[in-house]
mmCIF file of C-alpha atoms and ligand atoms in Angstrom:
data_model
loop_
_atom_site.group_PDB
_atom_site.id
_atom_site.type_symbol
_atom_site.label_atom_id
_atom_site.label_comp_id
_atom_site.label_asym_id
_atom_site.label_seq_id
_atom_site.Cartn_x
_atom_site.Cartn_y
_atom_site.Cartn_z
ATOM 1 C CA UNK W 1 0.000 0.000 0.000
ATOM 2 C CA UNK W 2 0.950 3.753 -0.139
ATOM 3 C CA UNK W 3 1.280 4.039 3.473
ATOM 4 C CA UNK W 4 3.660 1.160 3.950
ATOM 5 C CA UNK W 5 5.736 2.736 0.783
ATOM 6 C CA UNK W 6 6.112 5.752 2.611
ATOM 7 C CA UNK W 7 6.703 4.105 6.093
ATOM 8 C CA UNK W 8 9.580 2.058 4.386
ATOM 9 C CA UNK W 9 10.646 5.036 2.197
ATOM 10 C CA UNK W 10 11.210 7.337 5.555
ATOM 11 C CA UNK W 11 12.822 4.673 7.468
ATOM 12 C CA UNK W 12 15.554 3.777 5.362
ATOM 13 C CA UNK W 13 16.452 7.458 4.596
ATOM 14 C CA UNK W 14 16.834 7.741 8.528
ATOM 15 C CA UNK W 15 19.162 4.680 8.650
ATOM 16 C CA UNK W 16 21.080 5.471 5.691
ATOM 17 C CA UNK W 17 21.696 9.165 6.658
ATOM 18 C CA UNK W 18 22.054 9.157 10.318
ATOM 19 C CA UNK W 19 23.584 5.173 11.340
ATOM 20 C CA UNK W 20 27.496 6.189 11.567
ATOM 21 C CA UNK W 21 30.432 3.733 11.562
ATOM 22 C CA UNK W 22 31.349 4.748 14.979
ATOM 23 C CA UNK W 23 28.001 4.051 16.198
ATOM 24 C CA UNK W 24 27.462 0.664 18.308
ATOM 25 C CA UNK W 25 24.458 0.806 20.672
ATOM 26 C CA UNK W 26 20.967 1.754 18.437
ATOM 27 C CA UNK W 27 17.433 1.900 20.131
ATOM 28 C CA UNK W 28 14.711 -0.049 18.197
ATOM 29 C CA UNK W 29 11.455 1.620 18.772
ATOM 30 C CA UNK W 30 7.803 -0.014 18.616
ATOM 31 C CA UNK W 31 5.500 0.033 16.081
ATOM 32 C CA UNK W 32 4.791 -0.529 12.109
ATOM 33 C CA UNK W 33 7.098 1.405 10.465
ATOM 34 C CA UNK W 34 9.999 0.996 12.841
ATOM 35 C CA UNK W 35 9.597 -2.676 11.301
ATOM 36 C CA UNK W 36 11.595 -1.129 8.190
ATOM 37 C CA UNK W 37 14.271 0.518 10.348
ATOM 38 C CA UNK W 38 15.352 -3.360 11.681
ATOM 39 C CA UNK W 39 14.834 -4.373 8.439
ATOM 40 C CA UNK W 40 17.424 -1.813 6.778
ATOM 41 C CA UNK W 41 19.783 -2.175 9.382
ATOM 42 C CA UNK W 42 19.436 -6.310 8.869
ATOM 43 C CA UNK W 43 20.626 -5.488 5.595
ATOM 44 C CA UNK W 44 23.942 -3.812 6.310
ATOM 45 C CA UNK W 45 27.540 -5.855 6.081
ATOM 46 C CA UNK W 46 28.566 -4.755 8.972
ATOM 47 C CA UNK W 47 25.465 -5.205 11.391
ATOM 48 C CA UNK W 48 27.258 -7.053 13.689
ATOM 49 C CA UNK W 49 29.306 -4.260 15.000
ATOM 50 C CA UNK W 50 25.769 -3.115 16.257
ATOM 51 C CA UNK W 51 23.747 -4.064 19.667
ATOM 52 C CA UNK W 52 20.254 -3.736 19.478
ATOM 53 C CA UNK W 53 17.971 -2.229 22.765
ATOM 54 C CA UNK W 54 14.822 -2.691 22.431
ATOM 55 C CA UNK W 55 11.565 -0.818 23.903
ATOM 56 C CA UNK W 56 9.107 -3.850 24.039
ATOM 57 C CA UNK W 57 8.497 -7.439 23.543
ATOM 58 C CA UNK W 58 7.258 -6.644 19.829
ATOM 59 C CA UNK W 59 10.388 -4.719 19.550
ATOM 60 C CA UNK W 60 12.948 -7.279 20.857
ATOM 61 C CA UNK W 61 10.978 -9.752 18.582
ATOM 62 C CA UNK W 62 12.062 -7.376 15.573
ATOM 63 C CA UNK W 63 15.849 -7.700 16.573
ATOM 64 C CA UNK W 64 15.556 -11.248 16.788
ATOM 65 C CA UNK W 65 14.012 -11.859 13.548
ATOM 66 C CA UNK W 66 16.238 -9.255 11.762
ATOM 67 C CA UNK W 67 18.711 -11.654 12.798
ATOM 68 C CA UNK W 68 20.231 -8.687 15.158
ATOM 69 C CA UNK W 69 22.540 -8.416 18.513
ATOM 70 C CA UNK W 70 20.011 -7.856 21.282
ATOM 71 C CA UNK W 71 21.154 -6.094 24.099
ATOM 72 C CA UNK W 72 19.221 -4.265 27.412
ATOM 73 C CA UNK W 73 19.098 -1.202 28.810
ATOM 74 C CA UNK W 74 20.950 -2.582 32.185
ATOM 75 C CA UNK W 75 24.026 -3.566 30.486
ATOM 76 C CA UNK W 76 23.859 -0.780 27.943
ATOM 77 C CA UNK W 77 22.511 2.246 29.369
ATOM 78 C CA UNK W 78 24.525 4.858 27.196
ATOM 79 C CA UNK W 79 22.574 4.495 23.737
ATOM 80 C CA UNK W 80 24.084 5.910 20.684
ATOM 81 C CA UNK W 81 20.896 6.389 17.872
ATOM 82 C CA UNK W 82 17.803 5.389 18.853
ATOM 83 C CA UNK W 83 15.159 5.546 16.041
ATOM 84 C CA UNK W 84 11.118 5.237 17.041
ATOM 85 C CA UNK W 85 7.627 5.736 15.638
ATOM 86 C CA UNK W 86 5.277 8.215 16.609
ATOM 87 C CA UNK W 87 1.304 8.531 16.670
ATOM 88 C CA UNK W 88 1.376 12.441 15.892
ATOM 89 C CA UNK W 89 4.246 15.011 15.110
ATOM 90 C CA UNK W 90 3.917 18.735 15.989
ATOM 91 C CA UNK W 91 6.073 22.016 14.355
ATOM 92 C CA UNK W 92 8.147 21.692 17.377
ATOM 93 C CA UNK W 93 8.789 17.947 16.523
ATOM 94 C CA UNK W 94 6.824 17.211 20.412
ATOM 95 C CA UNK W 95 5.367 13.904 19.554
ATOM 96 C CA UNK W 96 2.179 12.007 21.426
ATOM 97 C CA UNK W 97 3.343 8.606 21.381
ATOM 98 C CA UNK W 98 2.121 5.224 23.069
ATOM 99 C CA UNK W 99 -0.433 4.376 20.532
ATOM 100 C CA UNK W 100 1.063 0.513 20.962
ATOM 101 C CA UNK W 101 1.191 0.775 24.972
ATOM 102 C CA UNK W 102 5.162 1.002 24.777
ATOM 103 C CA UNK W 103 5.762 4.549 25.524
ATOM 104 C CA UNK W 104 7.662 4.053 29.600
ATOM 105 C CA UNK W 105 10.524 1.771 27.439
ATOM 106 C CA UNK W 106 9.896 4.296 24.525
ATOM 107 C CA UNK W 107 10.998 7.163 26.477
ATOM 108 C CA UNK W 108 13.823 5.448 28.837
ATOM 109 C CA UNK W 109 15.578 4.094 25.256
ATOM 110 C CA UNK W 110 14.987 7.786 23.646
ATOM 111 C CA UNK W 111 16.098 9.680 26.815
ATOM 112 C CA UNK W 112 19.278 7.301 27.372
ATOM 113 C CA UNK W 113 20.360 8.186 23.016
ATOM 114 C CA UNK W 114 22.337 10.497 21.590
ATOM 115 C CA UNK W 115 20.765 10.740 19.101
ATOM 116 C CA UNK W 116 16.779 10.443 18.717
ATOM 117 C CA UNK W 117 15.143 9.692 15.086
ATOM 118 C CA UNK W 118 11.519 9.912 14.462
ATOM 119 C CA UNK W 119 10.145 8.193 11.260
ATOM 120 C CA UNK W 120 6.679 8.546 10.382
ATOM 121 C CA UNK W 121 4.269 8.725 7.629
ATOM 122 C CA UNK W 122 2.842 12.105 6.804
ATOM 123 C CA UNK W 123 -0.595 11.341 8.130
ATOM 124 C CA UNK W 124 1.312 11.792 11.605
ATOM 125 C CA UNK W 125 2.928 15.324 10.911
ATOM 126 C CA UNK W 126 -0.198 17.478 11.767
ATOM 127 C CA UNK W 127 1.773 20.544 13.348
ATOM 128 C CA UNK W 128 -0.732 20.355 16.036
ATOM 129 C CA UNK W 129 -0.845 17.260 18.610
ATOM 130 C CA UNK W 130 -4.450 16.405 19.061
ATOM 131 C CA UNK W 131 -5.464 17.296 15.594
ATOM 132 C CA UNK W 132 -4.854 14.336 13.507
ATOM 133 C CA UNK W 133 -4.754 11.463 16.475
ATOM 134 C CA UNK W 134 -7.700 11.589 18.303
ATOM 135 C CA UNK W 135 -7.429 8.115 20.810
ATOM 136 C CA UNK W 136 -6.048 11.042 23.490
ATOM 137 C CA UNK W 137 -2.773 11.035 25.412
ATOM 138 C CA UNK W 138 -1.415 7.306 26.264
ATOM 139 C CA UNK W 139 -0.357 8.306 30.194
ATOM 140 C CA UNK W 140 0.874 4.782 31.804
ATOM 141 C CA UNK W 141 -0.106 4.825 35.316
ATOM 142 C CA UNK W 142 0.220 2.214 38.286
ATOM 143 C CA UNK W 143 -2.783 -0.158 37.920
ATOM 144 C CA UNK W 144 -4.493 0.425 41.904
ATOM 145 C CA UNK W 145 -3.620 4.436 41.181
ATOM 146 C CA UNK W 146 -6.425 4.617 38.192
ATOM 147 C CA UNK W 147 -9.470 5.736 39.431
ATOM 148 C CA UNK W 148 -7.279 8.828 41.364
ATOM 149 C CA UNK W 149 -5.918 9.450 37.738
ATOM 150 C CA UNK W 150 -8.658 9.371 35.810
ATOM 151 C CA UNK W 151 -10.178 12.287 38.177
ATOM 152 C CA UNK W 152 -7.437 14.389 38.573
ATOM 153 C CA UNK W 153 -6.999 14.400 34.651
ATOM 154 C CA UNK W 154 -10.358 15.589 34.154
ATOM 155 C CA UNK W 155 -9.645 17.950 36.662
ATOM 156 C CA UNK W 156 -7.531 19.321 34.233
ATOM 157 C CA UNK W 157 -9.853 19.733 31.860
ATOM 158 C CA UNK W 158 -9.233 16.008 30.354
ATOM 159 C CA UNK W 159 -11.374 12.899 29.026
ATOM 160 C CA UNK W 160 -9.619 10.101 30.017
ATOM 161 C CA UNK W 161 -10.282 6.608 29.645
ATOM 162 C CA UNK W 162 -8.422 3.394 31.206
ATOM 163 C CA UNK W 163 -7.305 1.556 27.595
ATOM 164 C CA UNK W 164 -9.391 -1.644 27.317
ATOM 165 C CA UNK W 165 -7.537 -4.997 26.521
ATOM 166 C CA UNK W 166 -9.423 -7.086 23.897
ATOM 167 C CA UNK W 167 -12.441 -9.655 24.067
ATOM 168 C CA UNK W 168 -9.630 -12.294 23.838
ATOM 169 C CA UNK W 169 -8.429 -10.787 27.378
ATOM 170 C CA UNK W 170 -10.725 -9.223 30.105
ATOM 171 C CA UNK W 171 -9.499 -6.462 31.880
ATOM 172 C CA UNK W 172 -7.665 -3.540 31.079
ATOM 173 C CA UNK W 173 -4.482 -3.547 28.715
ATOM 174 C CA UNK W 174 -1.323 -4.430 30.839
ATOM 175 C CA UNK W 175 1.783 -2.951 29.771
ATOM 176 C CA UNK W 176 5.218 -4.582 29.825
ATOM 177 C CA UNK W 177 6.061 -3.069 32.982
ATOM 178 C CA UNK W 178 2.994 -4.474 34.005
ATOM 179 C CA UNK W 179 1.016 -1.192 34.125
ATOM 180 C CA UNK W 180 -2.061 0.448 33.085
ATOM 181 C CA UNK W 181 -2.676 2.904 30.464
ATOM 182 C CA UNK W 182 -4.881 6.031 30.649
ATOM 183 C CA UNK W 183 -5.787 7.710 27.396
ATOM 184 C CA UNK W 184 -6.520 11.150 27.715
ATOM 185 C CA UNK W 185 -8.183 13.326 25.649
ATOM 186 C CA UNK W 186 -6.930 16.880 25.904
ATOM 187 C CA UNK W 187 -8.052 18.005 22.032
ATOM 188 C CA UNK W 188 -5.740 20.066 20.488
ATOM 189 C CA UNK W 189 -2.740 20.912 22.337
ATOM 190 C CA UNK W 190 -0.836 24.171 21.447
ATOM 191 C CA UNK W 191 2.610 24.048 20.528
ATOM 192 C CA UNK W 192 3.316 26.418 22.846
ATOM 193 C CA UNK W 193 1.381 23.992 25.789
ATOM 194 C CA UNK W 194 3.211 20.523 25.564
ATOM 195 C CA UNK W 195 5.724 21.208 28.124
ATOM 196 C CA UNK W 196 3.440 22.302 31.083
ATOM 197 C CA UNK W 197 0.658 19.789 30.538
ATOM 198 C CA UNK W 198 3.170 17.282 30.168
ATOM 199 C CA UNK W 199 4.598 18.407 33.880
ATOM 200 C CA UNK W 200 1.088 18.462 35.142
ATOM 201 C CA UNK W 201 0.704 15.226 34.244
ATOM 202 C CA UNK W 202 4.137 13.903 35.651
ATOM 203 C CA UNK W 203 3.182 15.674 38.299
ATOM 204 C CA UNK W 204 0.125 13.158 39.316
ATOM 205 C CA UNK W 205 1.194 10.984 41.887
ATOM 206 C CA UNK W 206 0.529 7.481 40.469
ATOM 207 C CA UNK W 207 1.852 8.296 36.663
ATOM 208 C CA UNK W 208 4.874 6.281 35.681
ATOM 209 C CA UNK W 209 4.937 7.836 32.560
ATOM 210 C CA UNK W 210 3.298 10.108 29.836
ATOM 211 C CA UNK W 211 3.223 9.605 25.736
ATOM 212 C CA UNK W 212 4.070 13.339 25.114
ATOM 213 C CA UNK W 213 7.712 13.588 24.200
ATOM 214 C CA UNK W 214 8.392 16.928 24.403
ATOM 215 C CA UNK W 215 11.722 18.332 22.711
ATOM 216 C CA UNK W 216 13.397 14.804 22.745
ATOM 217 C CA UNK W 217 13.449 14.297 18.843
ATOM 218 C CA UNK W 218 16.780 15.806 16.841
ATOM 219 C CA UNK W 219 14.815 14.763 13.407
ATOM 220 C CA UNK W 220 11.678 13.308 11.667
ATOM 221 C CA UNK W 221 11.487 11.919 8.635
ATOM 222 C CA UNK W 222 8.371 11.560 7.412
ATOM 223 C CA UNK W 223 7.248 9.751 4.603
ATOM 224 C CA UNK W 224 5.084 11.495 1.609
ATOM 225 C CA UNK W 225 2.124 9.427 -0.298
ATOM 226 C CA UNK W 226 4.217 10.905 -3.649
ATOM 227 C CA UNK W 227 7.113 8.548 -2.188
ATOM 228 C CA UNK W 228 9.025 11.548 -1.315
ATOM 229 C CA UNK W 229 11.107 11.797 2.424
ATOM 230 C CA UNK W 230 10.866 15.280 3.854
ATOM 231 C CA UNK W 231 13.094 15.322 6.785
ATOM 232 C CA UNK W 232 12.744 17.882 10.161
ATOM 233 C CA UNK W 233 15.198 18.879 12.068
HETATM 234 O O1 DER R 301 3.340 3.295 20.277
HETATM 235 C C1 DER R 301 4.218 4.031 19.756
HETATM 236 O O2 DER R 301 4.629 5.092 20.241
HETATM 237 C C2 DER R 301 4.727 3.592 18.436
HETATM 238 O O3 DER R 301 5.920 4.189 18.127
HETATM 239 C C3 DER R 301 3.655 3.771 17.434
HETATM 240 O O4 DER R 301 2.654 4.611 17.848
HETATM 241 C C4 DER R 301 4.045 4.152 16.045
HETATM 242 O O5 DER R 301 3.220 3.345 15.342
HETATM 243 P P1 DER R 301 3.302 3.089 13.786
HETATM 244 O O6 DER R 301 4.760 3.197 13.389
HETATM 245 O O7 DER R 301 2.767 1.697 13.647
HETATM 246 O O8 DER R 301 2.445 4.130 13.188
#
């Protein structure tokens, strides 16, 4: 389809312009189009010089398939490029992310890099977070601390829901941390705003973590329907 043309499109442009010889440790993000960034990297001669950390069990499952080294976070806690997906992109490059419940690993693996890569297709780069993704702001909180969260978000002028797991699965989604996730719908969220609500929401006795990522991203590539890259910095 067009979508994954442009999801693979972006993601090798980020590999092939940004993965450095010197470079050893890379985060492997979560996601669909991060599936191309494991893929690229499978492809190189000297992939071996490379250890793999990865920010979920889909995501290890992607170094392991890719035929990649897999490392941890303990061992390797100084990351040189980590490249991730995102669920929306703003002008400022903040991102909401957490659409796939991974955000706390997410942001540990994008906070411990160097060097932070965002690739994306263009539905995601709205300029405005809360425009184009509309399933709210993935907040992982600790499960018995839910029903304080979901008040004090709407407190704050939120709409927050605890994330359902499937028929397959009663119960709330549990993440890997064994948490539970909160979305919460803010609408749009000004540029300008990211920052503070995302402190507000740290703030919340209870939240582990939140899915806004503000001002962690050096670059986004984002791939076009026309199966052009346009890259942010
Ligand atoms: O959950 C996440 O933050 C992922 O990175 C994800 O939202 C990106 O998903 P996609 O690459 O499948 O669009």
């Amino acid at each position: 389809s067009l979508v994954e043309k442009s999801k693979k499109i972006c993601a090798y442009a980020a590999v092939d312009e940004n993965l450095k010889p010197n470079h050893k440790i890379i985060g492997i993000g979560s996601g669909s189009t991060v599936v191309y960034i494991a893929e690229r990297i499978g492809h190189l001669p000297n992939k071996d010089q490379f250890t793999c950390i990865p920010t979920g069990f889909q995501s290890k499952q992607l170094i392991i398939d890719n035929k990649l080294n897999l490392g941890n976070l303990e061992e390797f806690s100084k990351i040189d490029i980590a490249f991730d997906g995102a669920d929306e992109i703003d002008s400022n490059l903040n991102c909401i992310k957490g659409g796939g419940a991974c955000l706390l690993q997410e942001k540990l693996v994008a906070d411990s890099a160097d060097n932070f890569i965002i690739v994306a297709d263009d539905r995601k780069s709205t300029g405005v977070l809360g425009k184009g993704w509309k399933k709210g702001v993935p907040i992982e909180v600790v499960p018995n601390a839910y029903n304080k969260i979901l008040n004090e978000l709407s407190k704050i002028g939120g709409n927050p829901t605890v994330r359902p797991g499937t028929p397959a699965k009663a119960g709330p989604v549990i993440t890997d941390n064994g948490n539970f996730i909160i979305d919460c719908d803010f609408g749009e969220i000004p540029v300008a705003d990211v920052k503070d609500l995302n402190s507000k929401i740290k703030a919340m006795v209870g939240v582990v973590e939140t899915g806004l990522f503000v001002n962690m991203a050096q670059k986004a590539y984002i791939g076009n329907a026309d199966g052009t890259v346009t890259t942010v910095s």
